[in-house]
Amino acid sequence: MQGHAVNSTVIGGAMLPYAPQFFTMPETEDRDTVERVRATAAEIGARLKALAPDLWLIFSNDHAEQFFHQTAPPFTIHVGDAAEGRFAGRNFRWEVPSEIGLELVRQLYRQGFDPAFTSVAKIDYAMGIPLTHLGVGDPVLPIYINAYLPPQPTMERCYAFGQVVARIVTAMGLRTAVVASGGMSHFPGTERYPHPELAWDKAVMSQLGTGNLKSLIGWDEAALDAAGNVELRCWAAAAGALGERKPDIAALEPSWHHNYASLGFFTPPPEARDPHYPAIKPELVELTTALHGLAHDEDGRAEYLTDPAAYAGRFRLTPAQLTALLGLDTQALAKMGVHPLVAFLANMQVERQRKS
């Protein structure tokens, strides 16, 4: 195989919605919709727990509670021994693997990122609801991403941040489940609150459903704001950590004020396939040089057309390579690992000159 990357220890993950209404349940909420969202998250949680991860990690935004008017770092990692919070009469508390959090900060500093870190940040419903719906009781490492206060980190930066996080936990040998909260379209506190962008969300979900998670980085700040999807920065970080893989579960549940999207990932990413246009293998340098000459050297082609064996004798070729060169079978050459474009051009130019 060509271009293999180091196998990631990110074994799965989830991208899940949250809304205060999930716990407050006002009369405006459709009970069936909320129950479907909860049941989907519970299924995702059960399947992730069956993978027995060493580390649970969640990317989430803060609701102008802790990282706002005093300081607003793009990324903040919890390094305390526990994270707590309250919402709608519920108490949240998860132990935090603080040593892992501190090591993550250290390694991120060494790899070009400068996250803030905290020992006392709270968990609000952006983390509390997805983790509750998943049924996670193990320690969780919270990572906060600034989604609401401009200037926010770009989607490209969030994706790259997730990639580096994945490399670090892989180097640490930690089988990791990555959770992102947020999404999809909603406009809390604005006149557009009753009008989420369902068509936009469906288009994004169709891309994610194919496994094209990197498509998230194509959205800039203005597009995210216009669609009510500023929280997808958290999804972009998770996408970077997960890499390109199809979700095993994907559901979109619209409501009057918020489109609830849920994705679960339990299957490893596919093996990298050989590209159509590979690098030149050392053992094919001589054959490639011979083909390159046929493609771009008129005198070489003339010699080949007059005496193919003499032309081929200029190169150190194996018997199989010699046969392939003399036959100029482009498909056979490609199967040997020769760059198809070079073989194609060589054959095209030889045939053109043969007929001239």
Tab-separated table of C-alpha atoms in Angstrom:
chain	number	residue	atom	x	y	z
A	1	MET	CA	0.000	0.000	0.000
A	2	GLN	CA	1.090	3.573	-0.654
A	3	GLY	CA	1.465	6.330	1.922
A	4	HIS	CA	0.360	4.498	5.041
A	5	ALA	CA	-0.066	6.708	8.109
A	6	VAL	CA	0.538	5.536	11.638
A	7	ASN	CA	-2.539	3.667	12.817
A	8	SER	CA	-4.639	5.906	15.045
A	9	THR	CA	-5.820	4.761	18.462
A	10	VAL	CA	-8.978	6.873	18.094
A	11	ILE	CA	-11.310	3.871	18.034
A	12	GLY	CA	-14.606	5.688	17.608
A	13	GLY	CA	-16.633	8.705	18.459
A	14	ALA	CA	-19.816	10.694	18.275
A	15	MET	CA	-21.129	14.050	17.139
A	16	LEU	CA	-24.216	14.851	19.162
A	17	PRO	CA	-26.705	17.669	19.672
A	18	TYR	CA	-27.795	19.272	22.871
A	19	ALA	CA	-30.419	21.840	23.785
A	20	PRO	CA	-31.630	23.137	27.162
A	21	GLN	CA	-35.073	21.845	26.222
A	22	PHE	CA	-33.834	18.234	26.456
A	23	PHE	CA	-33.797	18.615	30.238
A	24	THR	CA	-36.314	21.413	30.828
A	25	MET	CA	-38.933	19.920	28.458
A	26	PRO	CA	-41.240	22.943	27.998
A	27	GLU	CA	-44.605	22.512	26.300
A	28	THR	CA	-43.101	23.744	23.048
A	29	GLU	CA	-41.078	20.540	22.631
A	30	ASP	CA	-42.173	17.522	20.648
A	31	ARG	CA	-41.733	14.602	23.070
A	32	ASP	CA	-41.315	12.041	20.305
A	33	THR	CA	-38.503	14.019	18.683
A	34	VAL	CA	-36.655	14.390	21.965
A	35	GLU	CA	-37.087	10.687	22.714
A	36	ARG	CA	-35.683	9.704	19.310
A	37	VAL	CA	-32.641	11.920	19.865
A	38	ARG	CA	-32.120	10.458	23.328
A	39	ALA	CA	-32.521	6.878	22.094
A	40	THR	CA	-30.049	7.421	19.257
A	41	ALA	CA	-27.468	8.805	21.669
A	42	ALA	CA	-28.053	5.892	24.041
A	43	GLU	CA	-27.396	3.416	21.213
A	44	ILE	CA	-24.246	5.275	20.201
A	45	GLY	CA	-23.114	5.312	23.833
A	46	ALA	CA	-23.680	1.588	24.277
A	47	ARG	CA	-21.697	0.767	21.150
A	48	LEU	CA	-18.846	3.070	22.108
A	49	LYS	CA	-18.704	1.636	25.630
A	50	ALA	CA	-18.510	-1.852	24.108
A	51	LEU	CA	-15.205	-0.765	22.520
A	52	ALA	CA	-13.818	-0.218	26.068
A	53	PRO	CA	-11.880	3.001	25.395
A	54	ASP	CA	-9.027	3.997	27.704
A	55	LEU	CA	-9.940	7.656	27.308
A	56	TRP	CA	-13.140	9.595	26.698
A	57	LEU	CA	-12.571	13.062	25.279
A	58	ILE	CA	-15.212	15.694	24.524
A	59	PHE	CA	-14.945	18.848	22.409
A	60	SER	CA	-17.547	21.423	23.387
A	61	ASN	CA	-18.231	25.139	23.405
A	62	ASP	CA	-18.879	27.290	26.450
A	63	HIS	CA	-22.082	29.337	26.700
A	64	ALA	CA	-20.582	32.713	27.596
A	65	GLU	CA	-20.201	31.443	31.151
A	66	GLN	CA	-16.490	30.938	31.794
A	67	PHE	CA	-14.569	31.883	28.654
A	68	PHE	CA	-16.068	35.195	27.573
A	69	HIS	CA	-15.551	38.668	29.025
A	70	GLN	CA	-12.356	37.901	30.973
A	71	THR	CA	-10.552	35.646	28.531
A	72	ALA	CA	-11.583	33.756	25.412
A	73	PRO	CA	-8.945	31.205	24.358
A	74	PRO	CA	-9.628	29.244	21.177
A	75	PHE	CA	-8.923	25.922	22.928
A	76	THR	CA	-8.873	25.113	26.636
A	77	ILE	CA	-8.047	21.742	28.200
A	78	HIS	CA	-9.240	20.686	31.643
A	79	VAL	CA	-6.404	19.446	33.851
A	80	GLY	CA	-8.174	19.296	37.219
A	81	ASP	CA	-9.168	16.083	38.967
A	82	ALA	CA	-12.889	16.587	38.302
A	83	ALA	CA	-15.296	18.788	36.360
A	84	GLU	CA	-18.676	19.705	37.821
A	85	GLY	CA	-21.708	21.771	36.916
A	86	ARG	CA	-25.444	22.233	37.346
A	87	PHE	CA	-28.323	22.782	34.981
A	88	ALA	CA	-32.110	22.559	35.336
A	89	GLY	CA	-31.882	20.857	38.704
A	90	ARG	CA	-29.329	18.291	37.559
A	91	ASN	CA	-25.832	17.942	38.905
A	92	PHE	CA	-23.015	17.068	36.510
A	93	ARG	CA	-19.756	15.578	37.687
A	94	TRP	CA	-17.098	13.616	35.854
A	95	GLU	CA	-13.641	12.742	37.016
A	96	VAL	CA	-10.949	14.129	34.740
A	97	PRO	CA	-7.758	12.224	33.809
A	98	SER	CA	-5.623	15.208	34.800
A	99	GLU	CA	-2.234	13.666	34.041
A	100	ILE	CA	-3.368	12.925	30.499
A	101	GLY	CA	-4.716	16.468	30.193
A	102	LEU	CA	-1.417	17.994	31.302
A	103	GLU	CA	0.580	15.779	28.965
A	104	LEU	CA	-1.745	16.730	26.123
A	105	VAL	CA	-1.036	20.409	26.827
A	106	ARG	CA	2.726	19.769	26.893
A	107	GLN	CA	2.684	17.882	23.619
A	108	LEU	CA	0.399	20.406	21.914
A	109	TYR	CA	2.883	23.150	22.844
A	110	ARG	CA	5.600	21.113	21.146
A	111	GLN	CA	3.518	20.626	18.015
A	112	GLY	CA	2.558	24.191	17.252
A	113	PHE	CA	-0.588	24.705	19.345
A	114	ASP	CA	-0.838	26.871	22.454
A	115	PRO	CA	-4.055	25.883	24.260
A	116	ALA	CA	-5.077	27.348	27.578
A	117	PHE	CA	-5.665	24.999	30.474
A	118	THR	CA	-7.877	25.089	33.538
A	119	SER	CA	-8.261	23.191	36.775
A	120	VAL	CA	-11.648	24.602	37.770
A	121	ALA	CA	-13.804	25.116	34.654
A	122	LYS	CA	-17.391	23.947	34.976
A	123	ILE	CA	-19.393	21.589	32.826
A	124	ASP	CA	-22.548	23.176	31.459
A	125	TYR	CA	-25.308	21.517	29.472
A	126	ALA	CA	-23.235	21.569	26.273
A	127	MET	CA	-21.194	18.763	27.814
A	128	GLY	CA	-23.608	17.492	30.421
A	129	ILE	CA	-26.451	16.607	28.033
A	130	PRO	CA	-24.458	14.587	25.451
A	131	LEU	CA	-22.471	12.748	28.124
A	132	THR	CA	-25.680	11.966	30.034
A	133	HIS	CA	-27.421	10.733	26.889
A	134	LEU	CA	-24.403	8.575	26.025
A	135	GLY	CA	-24.433	7.112	29.517
A	136	VAL	CA	-20.741	7.777	30.090
A	137	GLY	CA	-19.670	7.169	33.678
A	138	ASP	CA	-15.917	6.862	33.114
A	139	PRO	CA	-13.540	9.801	33.508
A	140	VAL	CA	-13.797	12.344	30.694
A	141	LEU	CA	-11.280	14.869	29.397
A	142	PRO	CA	-13.150	18.121	28.537
A	143	ILE	CA	-11.757	20.378	25.812
A	144	TYR	CA	-13.507	23.726	25.370
A	145	ILE	CA	-13.595	25.472	21.979
A	146	ASN	CA	-14.578	29.107	21.543
A	147	ALA	CA	-17.595	29.004	19.230
A	148	TYR	CA	-19.603	32.114	20.143
A	149	LEU	CA	-17.244	35.053	20.719
A	150	PRO	CA	-15.436	36.470	17.658
A	151	PRO	CA	-12.780	36.009	16.574
A	152	GLN	CA	-13.260	32.241	16.792
A	153	PRO	CA	-10.755	29.675	15.533
A	154	THR	CA	-11.249	28.768	11.890
A	155	MET	CA	-12.629	25.401	10.877
A	156	GLU	CA	-9.241	24.551	9.358
A	157	ARG	CA	-7.552	25.285	12.685
A	158	CYS	CA	-10.100	23.230	14.623
A	159	TYR	CA	-9.628	20.293	12.257
A	160	ALA	CA	-5.838	20.527	12.542
A	161	PHE	CA	-6.158	20.732	16.338
A	162	GLY	CA	-8.125	17.483	16.347
A	163	GLN	CA	-5.535	15.834	14.106
A	164	VAL	CA	-2.742	16.715	16.518
A	165	VAL	CA	-4.773	15.545	19.510
A	166	ALA	CA	-5.230	12.190	17.752
A	167	ARG	CA	-1.506	11.891	17.067
A	168	ILE	CA	-0.707	12.602	20.696
A	169	VAL	CA	-3.141	10.102	22.213
A	170	THR	CA	-1.912	7.562	19.664
A	171	ALA	CA	1.691	8.149	20.740
A	172	MET	CA	0.512	7.688	24.332
A	173	GLY	CA	-1.121	4.389	23.357
A	174	LEU	CA	-4.581	5.458	24.531
A	175	ARG	CA	-7.577	3.859	22.833
A	176	THR	CA	-9.735	6.967	22.637
A	177	ALA	CA	-13.415	7.738	22.060
A	178	VAL	CA	-13.923	11.274	20.766
A	179	VAL	CA	-17.201	13.115	21.361
A	180	ALA	CA	-18.227	16.471	19.890
A	181	SER	CA	-21.255	18.379	21.106
A	182	GLY	CA	-23.254	20.968	19.211
A	183	GLY	CA	-25.114	21.126	15.949
A	184	MET	CA	-26.901	21.661	13.994
A	185	SER	CA	-28.519	24.924	12.925
A	186	HIS	CA	-29.985	27.135	15.638
A	187	PHE	CA	-29.944	30.851	16.487
A	188	PRO	CA	-30.378	31.237	20.277
A	189	GLY	CA	-31.069	34.797	21.374
A	190	THR	CA	-31.786	36.134	17.875
A	191	GLU	CA	-34.876	36.831	15.786
A	192	ARG	CA	-34.014	33.797	13.646
A	193	TYR	CA	-34.452	31.343	16.501
A	194	PRO	CA	-37.652	29.835	15.022
A	195	HIS	CA	-36.016	29.411	11.610
A	196	PRO	CA	-33.114	26.944	11.551
A	197	GLU	CA	-31.493	26.231	8.176
A	198	LEU	CA	-32.675	22.707	7.450
A	199	ALA	CA	-31.559	22.594	3.792
A	200	TRP	CA	-28.032	23.650	4.780
A	201	ASP	CA	-27.898	20.987	7.481
A	202	LYS	CA	-29.119	18.266	5.129
A	203	ALA	CA	-26.414	19.166	2.614
A	204	VAL	CA	-23.691	18.971	5.250
A	205	MET	CA	-25.039	15.710	6.630
A	206	SER	CA	-25.037	14.176	3.158
A	207	GLN	CA	-21.309	14.847	2.915
A	208	LEU	CA	-20.573	13.550	6.399
A	209	GLY	CA	-22.629	10.458	5.662
A	210	THR	CA	-20.199	9.472	2.894
A	211	GLY	CA	-17.273	9.664	5.301
A	212	ASN	CA	-16.051	13.014	3.964
A	213	LEU	CA	-15.569	14.532	7.415
A	214	LYS	CA	-12.899	16.887	6.140
A	215	SER	CA	-15.607	18.675	4.131
A	216	LEU	CA	-16.349	20.620	7.320
A	217	ILE	CA	-13.247	22.760	6.869
A	218	GLY	CA	-14.771	24.276	3.727
A	219	TRP	CA	-17.070	26.514	5.768
A	220	ASP	CA	-15.777	29.921	6.794
A	221	GLU	CA	-16.875	32.110	9.693
A	222	ALA	CA	-19.492	33.996	7.683
A	223	ALA	CA	-21.116	30.820	6.356
A	224	LEU	CA	-21.263	29.209	9.800
A	225	ASP	CA	-22.796	32.333	11.301
A	226	ALA	CA	-25.342	32.695	8.486
A	227	ALA	CA	-26.451	29.077	8.904
A	228	GLY	CA	-26.577	29.109	12.709
A	229	ASN	CA	-23.803	26.538	12.882
A	230	VAL	CA	-21.018	28.222	14.835
A	231	GLU	CA	-20.844	25.143	17.083
A	232	LEU	CA	-19.646	22.958	14.217
A	233	ARG	CA	-16.149	24.050	15.204
A	234	CYS	CA	-16.392	21.313	17.826
A	235	TRP	CA	-17.382	18.825	15.123
A	236	ALA	CA	-14.412	19.936	13.013
A	237	ALA	CA	-12.039	19.140	15.878
A	238	ALA	CA	-13.620	15.708	16.272
A	239	ALA	CA	-13.432	15.196	12.506
A	240	GLY	CA	-9.709	15.890	12.592
A	241	ALA	CA	-9.281	13.339	15.361
A	242	LEU	CA	-11.461	10.696	13.692
A	243	GLY	CA	-10.073	11.044	10.177
A	244	GLU	CA	-12.034	10.095	7.082
A	245	ARG	CA	-14.514	7.379	8.049
A	246	LYS	CA	-18.206	6.812	7.483
A	247	PRO	CA	-20.599	7.135	10.417
A	248	ASP	CA	-22.283	3.891	11.422
A	249	ILE	CA	-25.254	5.889	12.679
A	250	ALA	CA	-26.444	9.182	11.182
A	251	ALA	CA	-29.737	10.855	12.064
A	252	LEU	CA	-31.171	14.335	11.580
A	253	GLU	CA	-34.233	15.339	13.614
A	254	PRO	CA	-35.586	18.812	12.788
A	255	SER	CA	-37.464	20.872	15.346
A	256	TRP	CA	-38.968	24.337	15.203
A	257	HIS	CA	-35.866	25.926	16.731
A	258	HIS	CA	-32.987	23.488	16.347
A	259	ASN	CA	-31.976	20.712	13.942
A	260	TYR	CA	-30.711	17.807	16.043
A	261	ALA	CA	-28.016	15.816	14.245
A	262	SER	CA	-26.463	12.664	15.704
A	263	LEU	CA	-23.571	10.657	14.291
A	264	GLY	CA	-21.837	7.607	15.739
A	265	PHE	CA	-18.549	6.098	14.589
A	266	PHE	CA	-17.535	2.572	15.643
A	267	THR	CA	-15.897	1.116	12.529
A	268	PRO	CA	-12.188	1.796	11.890
A	269	PRO	CA	-11.326	3.897	8.841
A	270	PRO	CA	-10.721	1.910	5.648
A	271	GLU	CA	-7.252	0.789	4.657
A	272	ALA	CA	-5.499	3.260	2.390
A	273	ARG	CA	-5.617	2.045	-1.208
A	274	ASP	CA	-2.918	2.436	-3.813
A	275	PRO	CA	-3.433	5.742	-5.656
A	276	HIS	CA	-4.061	5.810	-9.394
A	277	TYR	CA	-0.815	7.749	-9.804
A	278	PRO	CA	1.804	6.240	-7.454
A	279	ALA	CA	5.299	7.353	-6.577
A	280	ILE	CA	8.178	5.790	-8.527
A	281	LYS	CA	9.284	2.580	-6.835
A	282	PRO	CA	13.087	2.151	-6.707
A	283	GLU	CA	12.881	-1.111	-8.628
A	284	LEU	CA	10.974	0.642	-11.430
A	285	VAL	CA	13.333	3.592	-11.961
A	286	GLU	CA	15.024	2.086	-15.019
A	287	LEU	CA	11.756	1.035	-16.647
A	288	THR	CA	10.235	4.439	-15.898
A	289	THR	CA	13.268	6.161	-17.429
A	290	ALA	CA	12.853	4.077	-20.580
A	291	LEU	CA	9.149	4.930	-20.823
A	292	HIS	CA	9.799	8.586	-20.085
A	293	GLY	CA	12.225	8.635	-23.013
A	294	LEU	CA	9.577	7.192	-25.327
A	295	ALA	CA	7.095	9.811	-24.120
A	296	HIS	CA	9.357	12.861	-24.471
A	297	ASP	CA	12.374	12.064	-26.690
A	298	GLU	CA	11.688	11.861	-30.432
A	299	ASP	CA	15.085	10.326	-31.188
A	300	GLY	CA	14.518	7.667	-28.531
A	301	ARG	CA	11.162	6.822	-30.057
A	302	ALA	CA	12.748	6.568	-33.493
A	303	GLU	CA	15.331	4.109	-32.148
A	304	TYR	CA	12.579	2.113	-30.423
A	305	LEU	CA	10.533	1.951	-33.631
A	306	THR	CA	13.590	0.848	-35.649
A	307	ASP	CA	15.019	-1.644	-33.141
A	308	PRO	CA	12.996	-2.057	-29.923
A	309	ALA	CA	15.477	-4.542	-28.418
A	310	ALA	CA	18.389	-2.168	-28.959
A	311	TYR	CA	16.531	0.677	-27.259
A	312	ALA	CA	15.526	-1.569	-24.353
A	313	GLY	CA	19.114	-2.808	-24.034
A	314	ARG	CA	20.165	0.635	-22.848
A	315	PHE	CA	18.383	0.018	-19.543
A	316	ARG	CA	18.860	-2.433	-16.685
A	317	LEU	CA	15.566	-4.305	-16.851
A	318	THR	CA	14.299	-7.574	-15.432
A	319	PRO	CA	12.920	-10.078	-17.924
A	320	ALA	CA	9.360	-9.129	-16.993
A	321	GLN	CA	10.139	-5.426	-17.363
A	322	LEU	CA	11.799	-6.038	-20.730
A	323	THR	CA	8.719	-7.859	-21.998
A	324	ALA	CA	6.463	-5.068	-20.736
A	325	LEU	CA	8.569	-2.394	-22.435
A	326	LEU	CA	8.663	-4.203	-25.747
A	327	GLY	CA	4.910	-4.800	-25.648
A	328	LEU	CA	3.992	-1.320	-24.386
A	329	ASP	CA	0.918	-2.808	-22.718
A	330	THR	CA	-0.216	0.140	-20.631
A	331	GLN	CA	-2.485	-1.926	-18.375
A	332	ALA	CA	0.246	-4.493	-17.689
A	333	LEU	CA	2.689	-1.690	-16.962
A	334	ALA	CA	0.246	-0.060	-14.538
A	335	LYS	CA	-0.253	-3.390	-12.729
A	336	MET	CA	3.515	-3.593	-12.284
A	337	GLY	CA	3.345	-0.261	-10.459
A	338	VAL	CA	4.541	1.987	-13.271
A	339	HIS	CA	3.075	5.494	-13.201
A	340	PRO	CA	0.096	5.150	-15.596
A	341	LEU	CA	0.497	8.599	-17.113
A	342	VAL	CA	4.080	7.870	-18.210
A	343	ALA	CA	3.048	4.553	-19.765
A	344	PHE	CA	0.036	6.193	-21.440
A	345	LEU	CA	2.123	9.027	-22.919
A	346	ALA	CA	4.844	6.641	-24.077
A	347	ASN	CA	2.332	4.465	-25.915
A	348	MET	CA	0.491	7.466	-27.370
A	349	GLN	CA	3.647	9.079	-28.723
A	350	VAL	CA	5.033	5.819	-30.128
A	351	GLU	CA	1.760	5.125	-31.941
A	352	ARG	CA	1.601	8.693	-33.227
A	353	GLN	CA	5.155	8.547	-34.580
A	354	ARG	CA	4.593	5.050	-35.988
A	355	LYS	CA	1.729	6.397	-38.127
A	356	SER	CA	3.425	9.598	-39.224
